[in-house]
PDB file of C-alpha atoms in Angstrom:
ATOM      1  CA  MET A   2     121.148  42.588 116.612  1.00  0.00           C
ATOM      2  CA  ASP A   3     123.947  43.508 114.201  1.00  0.00           C
ATOM      3  CA  ARG A   4     122.558  46.273 111.994  1.00  0.00           C
ATOM      4  CA  HIS A   5     125.236  45.488 109.394  1.00  0.00           C
ATOM      5  CA  ALA A   6     124.228  41.835 109.073  1.00  0.00           C
ATOM      6  CA  GLU A   7     121.352  42.324 106.641  1.00  0.00           C
ATOM      7  CA  PRO A   8     123.249  44.555 104.152  1.00  0.00           C
ATOM      8  CA  GLU A   9     126.193  42.147 104.299  1.00  0.00           C
ATOM      9  CA  GLN A  10     123.887  39.191 103.629  1.00  0.00           C
ATOM     10  CA  ALA A  11     122.290  41.069 100.745  1.00  0.00           C
ATOM     11  CA  ARG A  12     125.702  41.678  99.185  1.00  0.00           C
ATOM     12  CA  HIS A  13     126.594  38.016  99.644  1.00  0.00           C
ATOM     13  CA  ASP A  14     123.336  36.895  98.033  1.00  0.00           C
ATOM     14  CA  ALA A  15     123.885  39.231  95.084  1.00  0.00           C
ATOM     15  CA  THR A  16     127.402  37.900  94.588  1.00  0.00           C
ATOM     16  CA  ALA A  17     126.233  34.299  94.837  1.00  0.00           C
ATOM     17  CA  SER A  18     123.536  34.958  92.242  1.00  0.00           C
ATOM     18  CA  GLY A  19     126.105  35.971  89.675  1.00  0.00           C
ATOM     19  CA  PRO A  20     125.598  38.390  86.793  1.00  0.00           C
ATOM     20  CA  PRO A  21     122.117  39.800  86.055  1.00  0.00           C
ATOM     21  CA  ILE A  22     121.454  37.582  83.026  1.00  0.00           C
ATOM     22  CA  ARG A  23     122.111  34.478  85.125  1.00  0.00           C
ATOM     23  CA  GLN A  24     119.637  35.674  87.717  1.00  0.00           C
ATOM     24  CA  LEU A  25     117.030  36.291  85.026  1.00  0.00           C
ATOM     25  CA  PHE A  26     117.581  32.890  83.396  1.00  0.00           C
ATOM     26  CA  ARG A  27     117.338  31.215  86.808  1.00  0.00           C
ATOM     27  CA  ASP A  28     114.056  32.951  87.626  1.00  0.00           C
ATOM     28  CA  VAL A  29     112.518  31.965  84.287  1.00  0.00           C
ATOM     29  CA  ILE A  30     113.631  28.337  84.551  1.00  0.00           C
ATOM     30  CA  ALA A  31     112.432  28.141  88.146  1.00  0.00           C
ATOM     31  CA  ASP A  32     108.979  29.294  87.039  1.00  0.00           C
ATOM     32  CA  ARG A  33     108.730  27.235  83.861  1.00  0.00           C
ATOM     33  CA  LEU A  34     110.434  24.045  85.051  1.00  0.00           C
ATOM     34  CA  PRO A  35     109.442  23.786  88.714  1.00  0.00           C
ATOM     35  CA  GLY A  36     110.034  20.053  88.947  1.00  0.00           C
ATOM     36  CA  ARG A  37     113.042  17.993  88.043  1.00  0.00           C
ATOM     37  CA  ARG A  38     115.470  19.904  85.848  1.00  0.00           C
ATOM     38  CA  PRO A  39     118.274  18.684  83.579  1.00  0.00           C
ATOM     39  CA  PRO A  40     121.761  18.556  85.127  1.00  0.00           C
ATOM     40  CA  LEU A  41     122.903  21.551  83.071  1.00  0.00           C
ATOM     41  CA  ALA A  42     120.496  23.714  85.078  1.00  0.00           C
ATOM     42  CA  ALA A  43     123.119  23.541  87.830  1.00  0.00           C
ATOM     43  CA  MET A  44     124.863  26.449  86.110  1.00  0.00           C
ATOM     44  CA  LEU A  45     121.850  28.552  87.064  1.00  0.00           C
ATOM     45  CA  PHE A  46     121.121  27.236  90.545  1.00  0.00           C
ATOM     46  CA  ASP A  47     124.417  26.188  92.140  1.00  0.00           C
ATOM     47  CA  ALA A  48     125.565  28.418  94.978  1.00  0.00           C
ATOM     48  CA  GLU A  49     129.187  28.246  93.845  1.00  0.00           C
ATOM     49  CA  ILE A  50     129.717  30.312  90.718  1.00  0.00           C
ATOM     50  CA  ASP A  51     132.618  31.525  88.631  1.00  0.00           C
ATOM     51  CA  PRO A  52     133.780  34.799  90.216  1.00  0.00           C
ATOM     52  CA  PHE A  53     134.898  36.096  86.823  1.00  0.00           C
ATOM     53  CA  TRP A  54     131.470  35.809  85.223  1.00  0.00           C
ATOM     54  CA  ASP A  55     129.820  38.867  83.761  1.00  0.00           C
ATOM     55  CA  ASP A  56     126.790  38.637  81.464  1.00  0.00           C
ATOM     56  CA  GLN A  57     128.838  37.890  78.359  1.00  0.00           C
ATOM     57  CA  SER A  58     131.160  35.313  79.887  1.00  0.00           C
ATOM     58  CA  PHE A  59     128.281  33.554  81.634  1.00  0.00           C
ATOM     59  CA  LEU A  60     126.315  33.297  78.399  1.00  0.00           C
ATOM     60  CA  GLY A  61     129.340  31.892  76.589  1.00  0.00           C
ATOM     61  CA  ASP A  62     129.848  29.220  79.246  1.00  0.00           C
ATOM     62  CA  PHE A  63     126.140  28.415  79.560  1.00  0.00           C
ATOM     63  CA  TYR A  64     125.545  27.992  75.836  1.00  0.00           C
ATOM     64  CA  ASN A  65     128.783  26.050  75.394  1.00  0.00           C
ATOM     65  CA  GLU A  66     127.742  23.595  78.086  1.00  0.00           C
ATOM     66  CA  ILE A  67     124.587  22.837  76.121  1.00  0.00           C
ATOM     67  CA  LEU A  68     126.081  22.778  72.616  1.00  0.00           C
ATOM     68  CA  HIS A  69     129.817  22.358  73.099  1.00  0.00           C
ATOM     69  CA  GLN A  70     131.701  24.045  70.260  1.00  0.00           C
ATOM     70  CA  ASP A  71     128.735  23.407  67.956  1.00  0.00           C
ATOM     71  CA  THR A  72     128.893  19.694  68.774  1.00  0.00           C
ATOM     72  CA  CYS A  73     126.177  17.636  70.428  1.00  0.00           C
ATOM     73  CA  GLN A  74     127.221  15.802  73.583  1.00  0.00           C
ATOM     74  CA  PRO A  75     125.260  13.190  75.593  1.00  0.00           C
ATOM     75  CA  ALA A  76     123.826  15.958  77.822  1.00  0.00           C
ATOM     76  CA  THR A  77     122.833  18.236  74.941  1.00  0.00           C
ATOM     77  CA  ALA A  78     119.353  16.830  74.314  1.00  0.00           C
ATOM     78  CA  ASP A  79     118.340  17.218  77.966  1.00  0.00           C
ATOM     79  CA  GLY A  80     119.812  20.719  78.122  1.00  0.00           C
ATOM     80  CA  LEU A  81     117.780  21.933  75.154  1.00  0.00           C
ATOM     81  CA  VAL A  82     114.672  22.099  77.327  1.00  0.00           C
ATOM     82  CA  LEU A  83     116.315  25.061  79.055  1.00  0.00           C
ATOM     83  CA  LEU A  84     116.727  26.902  75.746  1.00  0.00           C
ATOM     84  CA  ALA A  85     113.138  26.138  74.754  1.00  0.00           C
ATOM     85  CA  ALA A  86     111.856  27.562  78.042  1.00  0.00           C
ATOM     86  CA  LEU A  87     113.955  30.722  77.687  1.00  0.00           C
ATOM     87  CA  ALA A  88     112.870  31.194  74.064  1.00  0.00           C
ATOM     88  CA  VAL A  89     109.171  31.508  74.910  1.00  0.00           C
ATOM     89  CA  ASP A  90     109.348  33.774  77.950  1.00  0.00           C
ATOM     90  CA  GLU A  91     108.686  37.487  77.475  1.00  0.00           C
ATOM     91  CA  ARG A  92     110.968  38.363  80.392  1.00  0.00           C
ATOM     92  CA  ILE A  93     113.930  37.275  78.294  1.00  0.00           C
ATOM     93  CA  PRO A  94     115.180  40.121  76.051  1.00  0.00           C
ATOM     94  CA  ALA A  95     114.601  39.592  72.337  1.00  0.00           C
ATOM     95  CA  ARG A  96     118.311  39.183  71.510  1.00  0.00           C
ATOM     96  CA  HIS A  97     118.553  36.307  73.984  1.00  0.00           C
ATOM     97  CA  ARG A  98     115.363  34.681  72.713  1.00  0.00           C
ATOM     98  CA  PHE A  99     116.926  34.884  69.252  1.00  0.00           C
ATOM     99  CA  GLN A 100     120.086  33.215  70.566  1.00  0.00           C
ATOM    100  CA  ALA A 101     118.053  30.453  72.194  1.00  0.00           C
ATOM    101  CA  VAL A 102     116.178  29.662  68.969  1.00  0.00           C
ATOM    102  CA  ASP A 103     119.398  29.935  66.975  1.00  0.00           C
ATOM    103  CA  LEU A 104     121.057  27.367  69.253  1.00  0.00           C
ATOM    104  CA  LEU A 105     118.056  25.067  68.895  1.00  0.00           C
ATOM    105  CA  PHE A 106     118.464  25.341  65.119  1.00  0.00           C
ATOM    106  CA  ARG A 107     122.172  24.515  65.419  1.00  0.00           C
ATOM    107  CA  ALA A 108     121.558  21.516  67.652  1.00  0.00           C
ATOM    108  CA  ALA A 109     118.897  20.187  65.277  1.00  0.00           C
ATOM    109  CA  THR A 110     121.118  20.565  62.207  1.00  0.00           C
ATOM    110  CA  ALA A 111     124.508  19.670  63.691  1.00  0.00           C
ATOM    111  CA  ALA A 112     124.730  16.259  62.014  1.00  0.00           C
ATOM    112  CA  GLU A 113     123.910  17.540  58.536  1.00  0.00           C
ATOM    113  CA  ARG A 114     126.018  20.684  58.779  1.00  0.00           C
ATOM    114  CA  HIS A 115     129.016  18.690  60.005  1.00  0.00           C
ATOM    115  CA  LEU A 116     128.505  16.144  57.223  1.00  0.00           C
ATOM    116  CA  ALA A 117     128.695  18.995  54.725  1.00  0.00           C
ATOM    117  CA  GLU A 118     131.892  20.306  56.324  1.00  0.00           C
ATOM    118  CA  THR A 119     133.723  16.972  56.552  1.00  0.00           C
ATOM    119  CA  TRP A 120     132.636  15.239  53.339  1.00  0.00           C
ATOM    120  CA  PRO A 121     133.423  12.531  52.391  1.00  0.00           C
ATOM    121  CA  PRO A 122     132.770  10.739  55.692  1.00  0.00           C
ATOM    122  CA  ILE A 123     135.642   8.423  56.592  1.00  0.00           C
ATOM    123  CA  THR A 124     134.216   6.839  59.738  1.00  0.00           C
ATOM    124  CA  GLN A 125     130.921   6.863  61.564  1.00  0.00           C
ATOM    125  CA  HIS A 126     130.697  10.051  63.597  1.00  0.00           C
ATOM    126  CA  ALA A 127     131.085   9.196  67.286  1.00  0.00           C
ATOM    127  CA  ALA A 128     128.380  11.600  68.457  1.00  0.00           C
ATOM    128  CA  SER A 129     125.677  10.404  66.062  1.00  0.00           C
ATOM    129  CA  ASP A 130     123.412   9.176  68.878  1.00  0.00           C
ATOM    130  CA  SER A 131     123.755  12.497  70.702  1.00  0.00           C
ATOM    131  CA  GLU A 132     122.945  14.370  67.497  1.00  0.00           C
ATOM    132  CA  ALA A 133     119.873  12.232  66.830  1.00  0.00           C
ATOM    133  CA  ARG A 134     118.595  12.774  70.366  1.00  0.00           C
ATOM    134  CA  ALA A 135     119.201  16.509  70.104  1.00  0.00           C
ATOM    135  CA  ARG A 136     117.357  16.716  66.807  1.00  0.00           C
ATOM    136  CA  SER A 137     114.399  14.804  68.259  1.00  0.00           C
ATOM    137  CA  ALA A 138     114.336  17.096  71.304  1.00  0.00           C
ATOM    138  CA  VAL A 139     114.235  20.229  69.149  1.00  0.00           C
ATOM    139  CA  GLN A 140     111.517  18.726  66.967  1.00  0.00           C
ATOM    140  CA  ASP A 141     109.397  18.145  70.065  1.00  0.00           C
ATOM    141  CA  HIS A 142     109.664  21.815  71.052  1.00  0.00           C
ATOM    142  CA  THR A 143     109.267  23.347  67.586  1.00  0.00           C
ATOM    143  CA  PRO A 144     105.426  23.390  67.417  1.00  0.00           C
ATOM    144  CA  ASP A 145     105.186  25.393  70.652  1.00  0.00           C
ATOM    145  CA  LEU A 146     107.875  27.781  69.443  1.00  0.00           C
ATOM    146  CA  LEU A 147     106.136  28.381  66.121  1.00  0.00           C
ATOM    147  CA  THR A 148     102.806  29.165  67.803  1.00  0.00           C
ATOM    148  CA  ARG A 149     104.489  32.299  69.153  1.00  0.00           C
ATOM    149  CA  TRP A 150     105.089  33.730  65.668  1.00  0.00           C
ATOM    150  CA  SER A 151     102.483  36.496  65.868  1.00  0.00           C
ATOM    151  CA  ALA A 152     103.720  37.588  69.301  1.00  0.00           C
ATOM    152  CA  GLU A 153     107.402  37.586  68.385  1.00  0.00           C
ATOM    153  CA  CYS A 154     109.664  40.396  67.238  1.00  0.00           C
ATOM    154  CA  PRO A 155     111.096  40.331  63.690  1.00  0.00           C
ATOM    155  CA  ALA A 156     114.505  39.043  64.828  1.00  0.00           C
ATOM    156  CA  VAL A 157     113.089  35.956  66.537  1.00  0.00           C
ATOM    157  CA  ARG A 158     110.760  35.327  63.601  1.00  0.00           C
ATOM    158  CA  LEU A 159     113.812  34.999  61.367  1.00  0.00           C
ATOM    159  CA  ALA A 160     115.243  32.291  63.605  1.00  0.00           C
ATOM    160  CA  LEU A 161     111.862  30.553  63.838  1.00  0.00           C
ATOM    161  CA  ALA A 162     111.658  30.499  60.036  1.00  0.00           C
ATOM    162  CA  GLY A 163     114.876  28.495  60.023  1.00  0.00           C
ATOM    163  CA  LEU A 164     113.379  25.946  62.411  1.00  0.00           C
ATOM    164  CA  ALA A 165     110.227  25.738  60.307  1.00  0.00           C
ATOM    165  CA  VAL A 166     112.135  24.479  57.267  1.00  0.00           C
ATOM    166  CA  VAL A 167     114.224  22.064  59.331  1.00  0.00           C
ATOM    167  CA  PHE A 168     110.999  20.400  60.498  1.00  0.00           C
ATOM    168  CA  PRO A 169     108.545  20.957  57.632  1.00  0.00           C
ATOM    169  CA  THR A 170     104.864  20.114  57.974  1.00  0.00           C
ATOM    170  CA  ASN A 171     101.877  20.531  55.684  1.00  0.00           C
ATOM    171  CA  ARG A 172     100.675  23.288  57.970  1.00  0.00           C
ATOM    172  CA  THR A 173     103.830  25.299  58.602  1.00  0.00           C
ATOM    173  CA  LEU A 174     105.337  25.386  55.109  1.00  0.00           C
ATOM    174  CA  PRO A 175     102.393  27.107  53.349  1.00  0.00           C
ATOM    175  CA  ALA A 176     102.265  29.626  56.205  1.00  0.00           C
ATOM    176  CA  LEU A 177     105.834  30.768  55.648  1.00  0.00           C
ATOM    177  CA  THR A 178     105.201  32.747  52.458  1.00  0.00           C
ATOM    178  CA  PRO A 179     102.619  35.141  53.951  1.00  0.00           C
ATOM    179  CA  ARG A 180     104.499  35.258  57.231  1.00  0.00           C
ATOM    180  CA  LEU A 181     107.718  36.333  55.518  1.00  0.00           C
ATOM    181  CA  GLN A 182     106.096  38.716  53.057  1.00  0.00           C
ATOM    182  CA  THR A 183     106.973  41.801  55.106  1.00  0.00           C
ATOM    183  CA  PHE A 184     110.629  40.781  55.149  1.00  0.00           C
ATOM    184  CA  THR A 185     110.757  40.299  51.384  1.00  0.00           C
ATOM    185  CA  HIS A 186     109.202  43.737  50.882  1.00  0.00           C
ATOM    186  CA  GLN A 187     111.533  45.499  53.309  1.00  0.00           C
ATOM    187  CA  HIS A 188     114.779  43.625  52.591  1.00  0.00           C
ATOM    188  CA  PRO A 189     115.745  43.258  48.925  1.00  0.00           C
ATOM    189  CA  GLN A 190     117.771  40.447  47.444  1.00  0.00           C
ATOM    190  CA  GLY A 191     121.461  41.004  48.050  1.00  0.00           C
ATOM    191  CA  THR A 192     121.007  42.023  51.697  1.00  0.00           C
ATOM    192  CA  ASP A 193     121.736  39.589  54.527  1.00  0.00           C
ATOM    193  CA  ILE A 194     118.122  39.363  55.708  1.00  0.00           C
ATOM    194  CA  GLY A 195     116.716  39.503  52.176  1.00  0.00           C
ATOM    195  CA  ASP A 196     118.849  36.597  50.961  1.00  0.00           C
ATOM    196  CA  TYR A 197     118.188  34.576  54.105  1.00  0.00           C
ATOM    197  CA  VAL A 198     114.417  34.952  53.866  1.00  0.00           C
ATOM    198  CA  ARG A 199     114.349  34.144  50.161  1.00  0.00           C
ATOM    199  CA  PHE A 200     116.477  31.050  50.738  1.00  0.00           C
ATOM    200  CA  VAL A 201     114.109  29.919  53.509  1.00  0.00           C
ATOM    201  CA  LEU A 202     111.260  30.195  50.997  1.00  0.00           C
ATOM    202  CA  VAL A 203     113.237  28.145  48.463  1.00  0.00           C
ATOM    203  CA  LEU A 204     113.679  25.430  51.091  1.00  0.00           C
ATOM    204  CA  ALA A 205     109.996  25.607  51.971  1.00  0.00           C
ATOM    205  CA  ALA A 206     109.081  24.848  48.340  1.00  0.00           C
ATOM    206  CA  GLN A 207     110.858  21.462  48.710  1.00  0.00           C
ATOM    207  CA  ASP A 208     112.051  21.363  45.110  1.00  0.00           C
ATOM    208  CA  ASP A 209     115.417  19.594  45.341  1.00  0.00           C
ATOM    209  CA  ASP A 210     116.637  20.773  41.943  1.00  0.00           C
ATOM    210  CA  ARG A 211     115.911  24.401  42.770  1.00  0.00           C
ATOM    211  CA  ILE A 212     117.359  24.066  46.261  1.00  0.00           C
ATOM    212  CA  LEU A 213     120.590  22.699  44.794  1.00  0.00           C
ATOM    213  CA  SER A 214     120.732  25.415  42.136  1.00  0.00           C
ATOM    214  CA  VAL A 215     120.193  28.268  44.602  1.00  0.00           C
ATOM    215  CA  THR A 216     122.573  26.744  47.154  1.00  0.00           C
ATOM    216  CA  GLU A 217     125.361  26.586  44.579  1.00  0.00           C
ATOM    217  CA  LYS A 218     124.621  30.077  43.294  1.00  0.00           C
ATOM    218  CA  LEU A 219     124.758  31.611  46.767  1.00  0.00           C
ATOM    219  CA  THR A 220     127.806  29.711  47.980  1.00  0.00           C
ATOM    220  CA  ASP A 221     129.725  30.506  44.804  1.00  0.00           C
ATOM    221  CA  SER A 222     129.047  34.198  45.335  1.00  0.00           C
ATOM    222  CA  TYR A 223     129.079  34.881  49.059  1.00  0.00           C
ATOM    223  CA  TRP A 224     129.464  31.930  51.398  1.00  0.00           C
ATOM    224  CA  THR A 225     131.683  29.019  52.331  1.00  0.00           C
ATOM    225  CA  GLY A 226     130.833  26.304  49.860  1.00  0.00           C
ATOM    226  CA  THR A 227     130.610  22.544  50.280  1.00  0.00           C
ATOM    227  CA  ALA A 228     131.618  19.607  48.098  1.00  0.00           C
ATOM    228  CA  ARG A 229     129.250  18.773  45.264  1.00  0.00           C
ATOM    229  CA  GLY A 230     128.931  15.201  46.478  1.00  0.00           C
ATOM    230  CA  VAL A 231     127.316  16.265  49.757  1.00  0.00           C
ATOM    231  CA  PRO A 232     123.568  15.494  49.933  1.00  0.00           C
ATOM    232  CA  THR A 233     121.512  18.521  48.916  1.00  0.00           C
ATOM    233  CA  ARG A 234     119.751  18.955  52.264  1.00  0.00           C
ATOM    234  CA  ALA A 235     123.058  18.935  54.151  1.00  0.00           C
ATOM    235  CA  ARG A 236     124.535  21.528  51.795  1.00  0.00           C
ATOM    236  CA  ALA A 237     121.446  23.704  52.132  1.00  0.00           C
ATOM    237  CA  LEU A 238     121.380  23.574  55.943  1.00  0.00           C
ATOM    238  CA  HIS A 239     125.093  24.295  56.082  1.00  0.00           C
ATOM    239  CA  LEU A 240     124.444  27.419  54.029  1.00  0.00           C
ATOM    240  CA  LEU A 241     121.349  28.368  56.034  1.00  0.00           C
ATOM    241  CA  GLY A 242     123.359  28.127  59.260  1.00  0.00           C
ATOM    242  CA  GLN A 243     125.975  30.533  57.896  1.00  0.00           C
ATOM    243  CA  MET A 244     123.278  32.939  56.782  1.00  0.00           C
ATOM    244  CA  LEU A 245     121.489  32.882  60.142  1.00  0.00           C
ATOM    245  CA  THR A 246     124.778  33.601  61.926  1.00  0.00           C
ATOM    246  CA  LYS A 247     125.313  36.684  59.771  1.00  0.00           C
ATOM    247  CA  VAL A 248     121.716  37.819  60.195  1.00  0.00           C
ATOM    248  CA  GLY A 249     122.049  37.498  63.967  1.00  0.00           C
ATOM    249  CA  ALA A 250     125.312  39.444  64.000  1.00  0.00           C
ATOM    250  CA  GLY A 251     123.605  42.358  62.285  1.00  0.00           C
ATOM    251  CA  LEU A 252     120.538  42.568  64.513  1.00  0.00           C
TER     252      LEU A 252
END
């Protein structure tokens, strides 16, 4: 027996597995989705992988396959189940759980955020069916994600708060104020987290006049604004998406 065969096979297997974060994602998806998986799971399980992948480049490619350049594609809705599974597994580091929830937020709000960016609409957006399916997929997963609030770290709670106001219910909206109380105490107005949390609470109040007023006040001062003719909800979600990006960059 060739005593070098086993070490050589081990090196081959390690290379075929790709970077460590890919191996971790694959293990989690294998455990949580043991049956039929969406086609995008091939990036985790195919034997042939990009030889230039490290953790960062793999994550960029993986996330971009699901939500391509912040645009929903026909495969996006099916791929979101992978993000939902990663977002609820304790083996996944907190920063990656945050990214998973953040991407779910972006998929769910893509249509409204893009409407705000491209107003006035000239033609019907070609990906509207893909966006609607993606939004419905995220809505299906949101209740399970929100049940993890008490077990989650502060960073992921911030992303979950964004999802809660995208899909408001009579149960989740009243819960946001006490759940975010610690953030409002620790992060004053004028800080990235403080402004984000306070804006989430404005959205949770569902007062359109106040939402419009605060949206215009914040965008005039700090953020990329949108045309005044854009529907209020679209303007607000466009702003919330910018704020969540900045919050995530500072975590």
